[in-house]
Amino acid sequence: MIEAELIEKKTAKDYGFFKFKLSEKLENPDAGQFVMLKALDEPILAKPFSIYSYKNKNLTLFIKRVGRLTGKIFSSPIGEVFYIRGPYGTPYIETISREKKYILIGGGSGIAPLNFFSELYPELVYKKLYGFKGGYIRELFEEEQSTLVIEEESGKTVVDVLVDVYSEEVGILACGPIPMLKNLPHDSYVSLEAVMGCGIGTCKSCAIKTKEGIKMVCKDGPLFRKGEIQWEWI
Amino acid sequence: MGVDLSVEIFGLTFKNPLVLASGPAGFGFELQQYLDISRIGAITLKTITIMPREGNAPPRLVDTHGGIINSIGLQNPGIKEFVRTIAPRLKDLKTIKIGSIAGFTIEEWKILGEEMDKIKEIRAIELDLSCPNVEGKGMWAKDEELTQEAIKAVRESTDKPIIAKLAPDVTDIVKVAKKAINAGADALSIGNTIEAMRINIETGLPFLKLKTGGLSGPAIKPITLARVFRVAEALKVPIIGIGGVMNWQDALEYAMAGASLIGIGTAIMVDPQAPLEILHGIESFLRQKGIERFKDIIGIAHRGGF
C-alpha cells in the first residue's frame, strides 16, 4: 500500500476536503476511479473514495463523515498517515459516449468524481449541478458557487433543477444518493456507491443486479446506465 | 542460510504454507493482477454449488471492531458453468488449486465431488461444510452425523485428497473433527467465519440484508487458534488453520498450534499484497531463530516450545 500523508484539510460540519501527499505515484488515475483508503489499525477494512483531484502525487478527496473511518479522517491532525491502493474501477470515459456533452449531477460527496471528470474532460461538460441540503456547504467552495444547488435556500433539489435545463441532446452523468439517482431520466449514466471489501472484483461484496445478471460495482462499474440496473434489489 | 518453507501433506508439496482462503480471492484471475499467485502455496477457489447462485442482496458487508461481517451468500456460477468456463483457465494460476464445493443434499455433494474429480488442475477438494450465509440451509458442520455423510459421499466420488472445512463455533470441535476423519477426510480446515451481526441504531434494523453474517478478521483469531490447538492435540491429521491471519505473527501462531497450512482471507481483502509480507515475515523470523525448515515449528506448542 502507498503511504498517504494528510497535508491539508478544510471541513464544514460533516463534509470536507482532504489533501494527501502520496509516497508513490498513482498509475494514470482517471475520472470515476477510486482509491481504497485505510487507517493503520481500526477499522480493519479499507474503504473506497472517489478521486476529487489528483496532481503530482497530491490526492484530494471530498468526504462526508459517515462512519468510523471517515470519522477518523475528520479528526486526524495534519501529518497523519493513512494507506491507499488503487486506482480501481472503470474510468467513466470508457463507458460513456464521447459524442455528447454531459450535465454533471452530483449529490453530496457524489460530486467528487464529477469534479475530476470536469478537470480532465472540460470539453464534455455542458453544465454542473452540485446538490446539498444545507447552505453551510458554500464556505467549502470558492469557484463552484454558481453550480451549487442548495435545497434549504431554493427549496429545490438537483433533480428539480435538472427539469429546467434538460434537453435530449445532452447526456446525464450523475453520482449521489440512491433516491436521487432513481429520479433521473432512464438513459442517464449513474455512478454507484457500494460497501466494498477488496475493490478489485474478487470478494463479491459490492454486488448489484442488472439486466445482464449480477455485476460488481468495483470492477464492472462504478458507472452504469440507469435503465440497466434492477433498483429494487439495492 | 536459506529457509525451507515447503510443506508436504496428503501427497502434495506446497512451496510454502500460505493458502488463499476460499472466498476473498475469487477464482484468482482478478487477484492475479495485484498479487503474484505463483508465490503463494495454494489457492482455494470460491465455493461452487450445483445451481448458479446470485448471492444475497446488498448490503453484504459491514465492519465491526476487530473484524468484518459478510453475507455474500455463495455467489457463484454453478458447477456446469465452472466446468465450462473457469476450469479450462485454471492452468494460468501457477500454484496448487484446491476446489471448494457446497452441497445442499447428499446427492449434491456426490455430484460436486464427481465433477471436481474430473478437473485435472484441481489437486484437492475442500468441502465447505460451514458457510453461515445461506438462507434456509442448516450448517452441515454443526451436526457431526451430517458432516460424516457429506464427506462419505464425496469420498466415494473422488480419489483426490479431501479437506473438511469445519465451523469453529460448535460445542465440541474435536468430536466433529474425529467424525470427519473417520468418514474419509484427508485434512481439516479449521475454521470458517462465525455467525455475527450488527444493528444500525438509526434505522433500528440489521445492517446486513440477510440480518446475520459471518465474522472474520482479528476478532476471531484467538477463537479459531484454540480450535486448531485442540484438534491438533487430539488427532494426527493435517490442519489448515484459518481465521484472522493479518500478519506473519498470526501465521506463526497457527503453525505453532499445529496447522500445517495457513489460510488467509480477510487480509487479502484489506491488501492484496498482504500474503507476500506474511511470507517474508515468516522467513525472517525462522532465519533469526536459526530454524532451517518451516515444518519444524508446526505444532511446536504441543512439544514444549523452543
Coordinates of C-alpha atoms in Angstrom, one line a residue:
Chain A
M1 CA 0.0 0.0 0.0
I2 CA 1.1 3.6 -0.6
E3 CA 1.6 5.9 2.3
A4 CA -0.7 8.9 2.2
E5 CA 0.1 11.8 4.5
L6 CA -2.7 14.2 5.3
I7 CA -1.3 17.7 4.3
E8 CA -4.4 19.9 4.1
K9 CA -7.9 19.8 5.3
K10 CA -10.9 22.1 5.1
T11 CA -14.1 21.0 6.7
A12 CA -17.7 22.3 7.3
K13 CA -19.7 20.2 9.6
D14 CA -19.9 16.8 8.0
Y15 CA -18.2 17.5 4.7
G16 CA -14.6 18.2 4.0
F17 CA -11.7 18.4 1.5
F18 CA -8.7 16.3 2.5
K19 CA -5.4 16.6 0.6
F20 CA -2.9 13.7 0.9
K21 CA 0.7 13.6 -0.2
L22 CA 1.4 10.1 -1.6
S23 CA 4.7 8.4 -1.2
E24 CA 4.4 7.0 -4.7
K25 CA 2.6 8.0 -7.9
L26 CA -0.8 6.6 -8.7
E27 CA -0.9 4.9 -12.1
N28 CA -2.8 7.1 -14.5
P29 CA -5.9 7.8 -12.4
D30 CA -8.9 8.7 -14.4
A31 CA -12.3 10.3 -13.5
G32 CA -14.7 7.8 -11.9
Q33 CA -11.9 5.7 -10.5
F34 CA -11.5 5.4 -6.7
V35 CA -8.8 4.5 -4.2
M36 CA -9.1 2.2 -1.3
L37 CA -8.0 4.1 1.8
K38 CA -7.3 2.6 5.3
A39 CA -6.2 3.7 8.7
L40 CA -3.3 1.9 10.4
D41 CA -5.4 -0.2 12.7
E42 CA -9.1 0.3 13.1
P43 CA -11.3 -0.1 11.2
I44 CA -9.8 -3.2 9.6
L45 CA -11.0 -2.7 6.0
A46 CA -10.0 -0.1 3.5
K47 CA -12.9 1.9 2.1
P48 CA -13.4 3.3 -1.4
F49 CA -13.2 7.0 -2.1
S50 CA -13.6 8.6 -5.5
I51 CA -10.8 10.8 -6.6
Y52 CA -11.8 14.5 -6.5
S53 CA -8.5 15.7 -7.9
Y54 CA -5.0 14.3 -8.5
K55 CA -1.8 16.1 -9.4
N56 CA 1.9 15.4 -8.7
K57 CA 1.3 12.8 -6.0
N58 CA -1.2 15.1 -4.4
L59 CA -4.6 13.4 -4.0
T60 CA -7.6 15.3 -2.9
L61 CA -10.7 13.6 -1.6
F62 CA -14.1 15.1 -0.8
I63 CA -15.5 13.2 2.1
K64 CA -18.7 13.0 4.0
R65 CA -18.4 11.9 7.6
V66 CA -20.5 8.7 8.0
G67 CA -18.7 6.0 9.8
R68 CA -15.6 5.0 11.8
L69 CA -13.0 5.5 9.0
T70 CA -14.4 8.9 7.8
G71 CA -14.7 9.9 11.5
K72 CA -11.1 9.1 12.0
I73 CA -10.1 11.1 8.9
F74 CA -12.1 14.1 10.1
S75 CA -10.5 14.1 13.5
S76 CA -6.9 13.4 12.2
P77 CA -4.3 16.2 12.6
I78 CA -2.2 17.3 9.6
G79 CA 0.7 14.9 9.2
E80 CA -1.4 11.8 10.0
V81 CA -0.5 8.9 7.7
F82 CA -3.1 6.7 6.0
Y83 CA -2.6 4.0 3.4
I84 CA -4.1 3.7 0.0
R85 CA -4.1 1.4 -3.0
G86 CA -5.6 1.9 -6.5
P87 CA -6.8 3.5 -8.6
Y88 CA -9.6 0.9 -9.3
G89 CA -12.8 0.9 -11.2
T90 CA -13.5 1.6 -14.8
P91 CA -13.0 5.2 -15.9
Y92 CA -16.2 7.0 -16.8
I93 CA -14.8 7.8 -20.2
E94 CA -14.6 4.2 -21.1
T95 CA -18.4 3.8 -20.5
I96 CA -19.9 7.0 -21.8
S97 CA -20.3 8.2 -25.4
R98 CA -17.9 11.0 -26.4
E99 CA -20.5 12.2 -28.9
K100 CA -22.4 14.1 -26.3
K101 CA -21.9 16.8 -23.7
Y102 CA -23.0 16.0 -20.2
I103 CA -24.8 17.6 -17.4
L104 CA -22.9 16.6 -14.3
I105 CA -25.3 15.9 -11.4
G106 CA -23.8 15.4 -8.0
G107 CA -25.4 14.9 -4.7
G108 CA -23.3 15.3 -1.5
S109 CA -20.0 13.5 -1.7
G110 CA -21.0 12.3 -5.1
I111 CA -19.7 15.5 -6.6
A112 CA -16.1 14.1 -6.1
P113 CA -15.7 12.0 -9.3
L114 CA -17.6 14.6 -11.3
N115 CA -15.1 17.3 -10.3
F116 CA -12.3 15.1 -11.5
F117 CA -14.2 14.4 -14.7
S118 CA -14.6 18.2 -15.4
E119 CA -10.9 18.7 -14.7
L120 CA -9.9 16.0 -17.2
Y121 CA -12.6 16.4 -19.9
P122 CA -13.9 20.0 -19.7
E123 CA -14.9 19.8 -23.4
L124 CA -17.5 17.1 -22.5
V125 CA -19.2 19.2 -19.7
Y126 CA -22.4 21.0 -20.6
K127 CA -23.4 22.1 -17.1
K128 CA -22.7 21.2 -13.5
L129 CA -25.3 20.9 -10.7
Y130 CA -23.9 20.0 -7.3
G131 CA -26.7 19.4 -4.8
F132 CA -26.5 19.8 -1.0
K133 CA -29.1 20.2 1.7
G134 CA -27.6 23.0 3.9
G135 CA -26.1 26.4 2.9
Y136 CA -23.1 26.0 5.2
I137 CA -21.5 24.0 2.4
R138 CA -20.8 27.2 0.5
E139 CA -17.8 28.0 2.7
L140 CA -16.0 25.0 1.3
F141 CA -16.3 26.1 -2.3
E142 CA -14.6 29.1 -3.8
E143 CA -15.1 28.8 -7.6
E144 CA -18.1 26.5 -7.8
Q145 CA -20.7 28.7 -6.1
S146 CA -22.9 29.0 -9.1
T147 CA -23.1 25.3 -9.6
L148 CA -24.3 24.7 -6.0
V149 CA -27.9 23.8 -5.7
I150 CA -28.8 24.2 -2.0
E151 CA -32.1 22.7 -1.0
E152 CA -32.6 24.8 2.1
E153 CA -32.1 28.0 0.1
S154 CA -34.2 27.4 -3.0
G155 CA -36.4 24.5 -1.9
K156 CA -35.2 22.7 -5.0
T157 CA -33.1 19.6 -5.4
V158 CA -30.7 19.0 -8.3
V159 CA -33.3 16.8 -9.9
D160 CA -35.9 19.7 -9.7
V161 CA -33.4 22.0 -11.3
L162 CA -32.5 19.4 -14.0
V163 CA -36.0 19.5 -15.3
D164 CA -35.5 23.2 -16.3
V165 CA -32.2 22.7 -18.1
Y166 CA -32.5 19.2 -19.6
S167 CA -32.6 18.5 -23.3
E168 CA -32.3 15.2 -25.1
E169 CA -29.2 16.4 -26.9
V170 CA -27.2 16.3 -23.7
G171 CA -26.3 13.3 -21.6
I172 CA -26.5 13.0 -17.8
L173 CA -23.6 11.8 -15.7
A174 CA -24.6 11.5 -12.1
C175 CA -23.2 10.4 -8.8
G176 CA -25.0 10.7 -5.4
P177 CA -27.5 9.0 -3.1
I178 CA -29.7 6.2 -4.5
P179 CA -33.0 8.2 -4.2
M180 CA -31.5 11.0 -6.3
L181 CA -30.2 8.5 -9.0
K182 CA -33.6 6.8 -9.1
N183 CA -35.3 10.0 -10.1
L184 CA -33.1 10.7 -13.1
P185 CA -34.1 10.0 -16.8
H186 CA -33.9 6.4 -17.9
D187 CA -30.8 6.8 -20.1
S188 CA -28.7 8.6 -17.5
Y189 CA -25.3 7.3 -16.6
V190 CA -25.2 6.8 -12.8
S191 CA -22.2 6.2 -10.7
L192 CA -22.9 3.9 -7.8
E193 CA -21.6 3.7 -4.3
A194 CA -21.4 0.4 -2.5
V195 CA -19.9 -1.2 0.5
M196 CA -16.7 -2.8 -0.8
G197 CA -14.3 -5.3 0.6
C198 CA -11.5 -5.7 -1.9
G199 CA -12.2 -3.1 -4.5
I200 CA -10.8 -5.4 -7.3
G201 CA -13.6 -7.8 -8.1
T202 CA -12.8 -10.8 -6.1
C203 CA -14.7 -10.7 -2.8
K204 CA -18.2 -10.1 -4.3
S205 CA -19.3 -7.7 -1.6
C206 CA -20.4 -4.8 -3.8
A207 CA -22.9 -6.7 -5.9
I208 CA -25.7 -5.1 -7.9
K209 CA -28.3 -6.8 -10.0
T210 CA -28.5 -5.7 -13.7
K211 CA -30.5 -6.9 -16.6
E212 CA -27.4 -9.0 -17.6
G213 CA -27.1 -10.5 -14.1
I214 CA -25.0 -9.8 -11.1
K215 CA -22.3 -7.2 -11.5
M216 CA -19.7 -5.8 -9.2
V217 CA -19.7 -2.0 -8.6
C218 CA -15.9 -2.0 -8.0
K219 CA -14.9 -3.7 -11.2
D220 CA -17.8 -3.5 -13.7
G221 CA -18.6 0.0 -12.5
P222 CA -18.9 2.3 -10.8
L223 CA -20.7 3.7 -13.8
F224 CA -23.8 2.0 -15.2
R225 CA -26.8 3.0 -17.4
K226 CA -29.7 3.8 -15.1
G227 CA -32.0 1.6 -17.1
E228 CA -29.7 -1.4 -16.8
I229 CA -30.0 -1.6 -13.0
Q230 CA -32.6 -3.6 -11.1
W231 CA -33.1 -0.9 -8.5
E232 CA -35.5 -2.9 -6.3
W233 CA -32.6 -5.2 -5.3
I234 CA -30.5 -2.4 -3.9
Chain B
M1 CA 21.2 -19.7 5.1
G2 CA 18.1 -20.5 3.1
V3 CA 14.9 -21.3 4.9
D4 CA 12.8 -24.1 3.6
L5 CA 9.2 -23.1 3.7
S6 CA 7.8 -26.1 1.9
V7 CA 5.1 -28.3 3.4
E8 CA 4.2 -31.9 2.3
I9 CA 0.8 -33.1 3.2
F10 CA -1.7 -35.6 1.6
G11 CA 0.8 -36.3 -1.2
L12 CA 1.2 -32.7 -2.3
T13 CA 4.2 -30.5 -1.9
F14 CA 3.3 -26.9 -1.2
K15 CA 6.1 -24.4 -1.8
N16 CA 5.1 -22.5 1.3
P17 CA 2.4 -22.8 3.9
L18 CA 0.1 -20.0 2.8
V19 CA -3.2 -20.8 1.2
L20 CA -5.6 -18.1 -0.1
A21 CA -8.8 -19.0 1.7
S22 CA -12.0 -19.7 -0.3
G23 CA -14.0 -16.5 -0.9
P24 CA -11.9 -13.3 -0.8
A25 CA -9.6 -14.5 -3.7
G26 CA -12.5 -15.4 -6.0
F27 CA -11.2 -17.7 -8.7
G28 CA -7.8 -16.0 -8.6
F29 CA -7.9 -14.3 -12.0
E30 CA -8.8 -10.8 -10.9
L31 CA -6.5 -11.1 -7.9
Q32 CA -3.6 -12.2 -10.1
Q33 CA -3.3 -8.6 -11.4
Y34 CA -2.5 -7.4 -7.9
L35 CA -0.7 -10.4 -6.4
D36 CA 1.7 -12.9 -8.0
I37 CA -0.2 -16.0 -7.1
S38 CA 2.7 -18.2 -8.2
R39 CA 4.5 -17.2 -5.0
I40 CA 1.7 -18.5 -2.7
G41 CA 1.5 -22.1 -1.6
A42 CA -2.1 -22.7 -2.8
I43 CA -5.4 -21.1 -3.6
T44 CA -8.7 -22.4 -2.5
L45 CA -11.2 -21.3 -5.2
K46 CA -14.6 -19.8 -4.5
T47 CA -17.2 -22.3 -3.4
I48 CA -19.2 -23.9 -6.1
T49 CA -22.8 -25.2 -5.8
I50 CA -24.8 -27.3 -8.2
M51 CA -27.0 -24.4 -9.3
P52 CA -25.7 -20.9 -10.1
R53 CA -26.3 -18.5 -7.1
E54 CA -26.8 -14.8 -7.3
G55 CA -25.7 -14.4 -3.7
N56 CA -27.5 -12.3 -1.1
A57 CA -29.0 -8.8 -1.7
P58 CA -26.8 -6.0 -0.6
P59 CA -25.5 -4.7 1.8
R60 CA -23.4 -7.8 2.1
L61 CA -20.6 -6.5 4.3
V62 CA -20.3 -4.4 7.4
D63 CA -17.3 -3.7 9.6
T64 CA -17.1 -4.1 13.3
H65 CA -14.5 -3.7 15.9
G66 CA -11.6 -6.1 15.1
G67 CA -13.2 -7.6 12.1
I68 CA -15.8 -7.6 9.4
I69 CA -19.1 -9.4 8.9
N70 CA -20.0 -10.6 5.5
S71 CA -23.1 -12.3 4.0
I72 CA -22.1 -12.8 0.3
G73 CA -24.2 -16.0 0.1
L74 CA -22.0 -18.2 -2.0
Q75 CA -22.4 -16.2 -5.2
N76 CA -21.1 -18.5 -7.9
P77 CA -21.8 -19.6 -11.5
G78 CA -22.8 -23.2 -10.6
I79 CA -20.9 -26.3 -11.4
K80 CA -21.8 -26.6 -15.1
E81 CA -20.5 -23.1 -15.8
F82 CA -17.5 -23.6 -13.6
V83 CA -16.5 -26.7 -15.6
R84 CA -17.2 -25.0 -18.9
T85 CA -15.6 -21.6 -18.4
I86 CA -13.5 -21.5 -15.3
A87 CA -11.8 -24.9 -15.2
P88 CA -10.0 -24.5 -18.6
R89 CA -8.4 -21.3 -17.4
L90 CA -7.1 -22.7 -14.1
K91 CA -3.8 -23.7 -15.6
D92 CA -3.0 -19.9 -15.8
L93 CA -2.7 -19.9 -12.0
K94 CA 0.7 -21.2 -11.2
T95 CA 0.1 -22.7 -7.8
I96 CA -1.8 -25.6 -6.3
K97 CA -5.5 -25.2 -6.8
I98 CA -7.9 -26.5 -4.2
G99 CA -11.5 -26.7 -5.4
S100 CA -14.3 -25.8 -2.9
I101 CA -17.8 -27.2 -3.0
A102 CA -21.0 -26.9 -1.0
G103 CA -23.9 -29.4 -1.4
F104 CA -27.4 -28.9 -0.1
T105 CA -28.2 -32.6 -0.2
I106 CA -26.0 -35.8 0.0
E107 CA -26.7 -36.3 -3.7
E108 CA -25.4 -32.8 -4.5
W109 CA -22.2 -33.4 -2.5
K110 CA -21.7 -36.6 -4.6
I111 CA -22.2 -34.9 -7.9
L112 CA -20.0 -31.9 -7.0
G113 CA -17.3 -34.4 -5.9
E114 CA -17.5 -36.2 -9.2
E115 CA -17.3 -33.1 -11.3
M116 CA -14.3 -31.8 -9.3
D117 CA -12.7 -35.2 -9.7
K118 CA -12.6 -34.8 -13.5
I119 CA -10.8 -31.4 -13.4
K120 CA -7.1 -32.2 -13.7
E121 CA -6.0 -28.8 -12.4
I122 CA -7.8 -29.3 -9.1
R123 CA -5.4 -31.1 -6.8
A124 CA -7.6 -31.3 -3.7
I125 CA -11.2 -30.7 -2.8
E126 CA -12.4 -28.7 0.2
L127 CA -15.9 -29.3 1.5
D128 CA -17.5 -26.1 2.6
L129 CA -19.5 -27.6 5.5
S130 CA -19.6 -24.4 7.4
C131 CA -20.7 -21.3 5.4
P132 CA -23.1 -19.4 7.7
N133 CA -24.5 -17.2 4.9
V134 CA -27.1 -19.4 3.1
E135 CA -30.7 -18.7 4.0
G136 CA -32.7 -21.8 4.9
K137 CA -29.7 -24.1 4.8
G138 CA -28.5 -25.6 8.0
M139 CA -24.8 -25.7 8.5
W140 CA -23.6 -29.2 7.9
A141 CA -20.6 -28.8 10.3
K142 CA -22.9 -28.2 13.2
D143 CA -24.1 -31.7 13.0
E144 CA -21.4 -34.4 13.2
E145 CA -23.6 -37.1 11.5
L146 CA -24.3 -34.8 8.6
T147 CA -20.7 -33.9 8.4
Q148 CA -19.8 -37.6 8.2
E149 CA -22.5 -38.3 5.5
A150 CA -21.3 -35.4 3.3
I151 CA -17.7 -36.5 3.5
K152 CA -18.6 -40.1 2.7
A153 CA -20.5 -39.0 -0.4
V154 CA -17.5 -37.1 -1.7
R155 CA -15.1 -39.8 -0.6
E156 CA -16.9 -42.2 -2.9
S157 CA -16.8 -39.8 -5.8
T158 CA -13.1 -39.0 -5.9
D159 CA -9.6 -40.2 -5.1
K160 CA -8.3 -36.7 -4.7
P161 CA -7.4 -35.5 -1.2
I162 CA -10.5 -34.1 0.5
I163 CA -10.4 -31.3 3.2
A164 CA -13.4 -30.8 5.5
K165 CA -13.9 -27.2 6.4
L166 CA -15.3 -27.2 9.9
A167 CA -17.1 -24.5 11.8
P168 CA -15.3 -23.0 14.7
D169 CA -18.5 -22.3 16.7
V170 CA -19.5 -25.8 17.6
T171 CA -19.8 -27.3 21.1
D172 CA -17.0 -29.9 20.6
I173 CA -14.9 -29.4 17.6
V174 CA -12.7 -32.4 18.4
K175 CA -15.7 -34.7 18.2
V176 CA -16.7 -33.3 14.8
A177 CA -13.1 -33.5 13.6
K178 CA -12.8 -37.2 14.5
K179 CA -16.0 -38.0 12.7
A180 CA -14.8 -36.1 9.6
I181 CA -11.5 -38.1 9.6
N182 CA -13.3 -41.4 10.1
A183 CA -15.6 -40.6 7.2
G184 CA -12.6 -40.2 4.9
A185 CA -11.3 -36.6 5.1
D186 CA -7.6 -36.3 4.5
A187 CA -7.3 -33.0 6.2
L188 CA -9.3 -30.4 8.1
S189 CA -9.7 -26.7 7.5
I190 CA -10.4 -25.0 10.9
G191 CA -12.4 -22.9 10.7
N192 CA -14.7 -20.5 9.0
T193 CA -16.4 -17.2 9.8
I194 CA -18.5 -17.1 13.0
E195 CA -22.2 -16.1 12.9
A196 CA -22.4 -12.4 13.9
M197 CA -24.4 -9.3 13.3
R198 CA -24.7 -5.5 13.7
I199 CA -27.7 -3.4 14.0
N200 CA -28.0 0.1 12.6
I201 CA -29.3 2.1 15.6
E202 CA -30.6 4.9 13.3
T203 CA -33.0 2.6 11.4
G204 CA -33.3 0.0 14.2
L205 CA -32.7 -2.7 11.6
P206 CA -29.8 -5.1 11.0
F207 CA -27.1 -3.7 8.7
L208 CA -27.0 -6.8 6.5
K209 CA -29.9 -7.7 4.3
L210 CA -29.7 -11.3 5.5
K211 CA -29.6 -9.9 9.1
T212 CA -26.7 -12.0 10.2
G213 CA -23.4 -12.8 8.5
G214 CA -20.0 -14.4 9.2
L215 CA -17.4 -12.6 11.3
S216 CA -13.8 -12.7 10.1
G217 CA -10.6 -10.8 10.9
P218 CA -8.5 -10.3 14.0
A219 CA -11.5 -10.7 16.3
I220 CA -11.9 -14.4 15.6
K221 CA -8.2 -15.4 15.6
P222 CA -7.9 -16.4 19.3
I223 CA -11.1 -18.5 18.9
T224 CA -10.1 -20.4 15.8
L225 CA -6.5 -20.7 17.1
A226 CA -7.8 -22.5 20.2
R227 CA -9.8 -24.9 17.9
V228 CA -6.8 -25.7 15.8
F229 CA -4.7 -26.3 19.0
R230 CA -7.4 -28.6 20.5
V231 CA -7.8 -30.7 17.3
A232 CA -4.0 -30.9 16.8
E233 CA -3.7 -32.1 20.3
A234 CA -6.2 -34.9 19.8
L235 CA -5.6 -36.0 16.2
K236 CA -2.6 -36.5 14.0
V237 CA -4.1 -35.0 10.8
P238 CA -3.1 -32.2 8.5
I239 CA -4.8 -29.0 9.5
I240 CA -5.3 -25.8 7.5
G241 CA -5.6 -23.1 10.2
I242 CA -7.8 -20.2 9.1
G243 CA -9.2 -17.2 10.9
G244 CA -8.0 -13.6 11.3
V245 CA -4.4 -14.1 10.0
M246 CA -3.5 -10.5 9.3
N247 CA 0.3 -10.7 9.6
W248 CA 3.2 -13.1 9.9
Q249 CA 3.0 -13.3 13.7
D250 CA -0.6 -14.6 13.4
A251 CA 0.5 -17.1 10.8
L252 CA 3.3 -18.4 13.1
E253 CA 0.8 -18.8 16.0
Y254 CA -1.3 -21.1 13.8
A255 CA 1.7 -23.1 12.8
M256 CA 2.8 -23.5 16.4
A257 CA -0.7 -24.5 17.4
G258 CA -0.5 -27.4 14.8
A259 CA -1.6 -26.0 11.4
S260 CA 0.5 -27.3 8.5
L261 CA -1.0 -24.8 6.2
I262 CA -2.4 -21.3 7.0
G263 CA -5.3 -19.8 5.3
I264 CA -5.6 -16.1 4.5
G265 CA -8.9 -14.4 3.9
T266 CA -9.7 -11.0 5.3
A267 CA -6.1 -9.8 5.0
I268 CA -6.3 -10.3 1.2
M269 CA -9.3 -8.0 1.1
V270 CA -7.6 -5.4 3.1
D271 CA -4.4 -5.6 1.0
P272 CA -4.0 -8.0 -1.9
Q273 CA -0.2 -7.9 -1.3
A274 CA -0.5 -9.0 2.4
P275 CA 0.4 -12.6 1.7
L276 CA 3.8 -11.7 0.4
E277 CA 4.5 -9.6 3.5
I278 CA 3.4 -12.5 5.7
L279 CA 5.7 -14.9 3.8
H280 CA 8.6 -12.5 4.2
G281 CA 7.9 -12.1 7.9
I282 CA 7.8 -15.9 8.5
E283 CA 11.1 -16.4 6.6
S284 CA 12.8 -13.6 8.6
F285 CA 11.6 -15.0 11.9
L286 CA 12.8 -18.5 11.1
R287 CA 16.2 -17.2 10.0
Q288 CA 16.6 -15.2 13.2
K289 CA 15.7 -18.2 15.3
G290 CA 18.1 -20.4 13.3
I291 CA 15.4 -22.7 12.2
E292 CA 16.0 -24.2 8.7
R293 CA 12.6 -25.7 7.9
F294 CA 9.2 -24.2 8.5
K295 CA 7.8 -27.7 9.2
D296 CA 9.9 -27.9 12.3
I297 CA 7.7 -25.3 14.0
I298 CA 4.4 -27.0 13.1
G299 CA 2.8 -27.9 16.4
I300 CA 5.8 -26.8 18.5
A301 CA 3.4 -25.5 21.2
H302 CA 2.5 -29.2 21.8
R303 CA 6.1 -30.2 22.2
G304 CA 7.3 -27.8 24.9
G305 CA 8.1 -24.9 22.6
F306 CA 11.6 -23.9 21.6

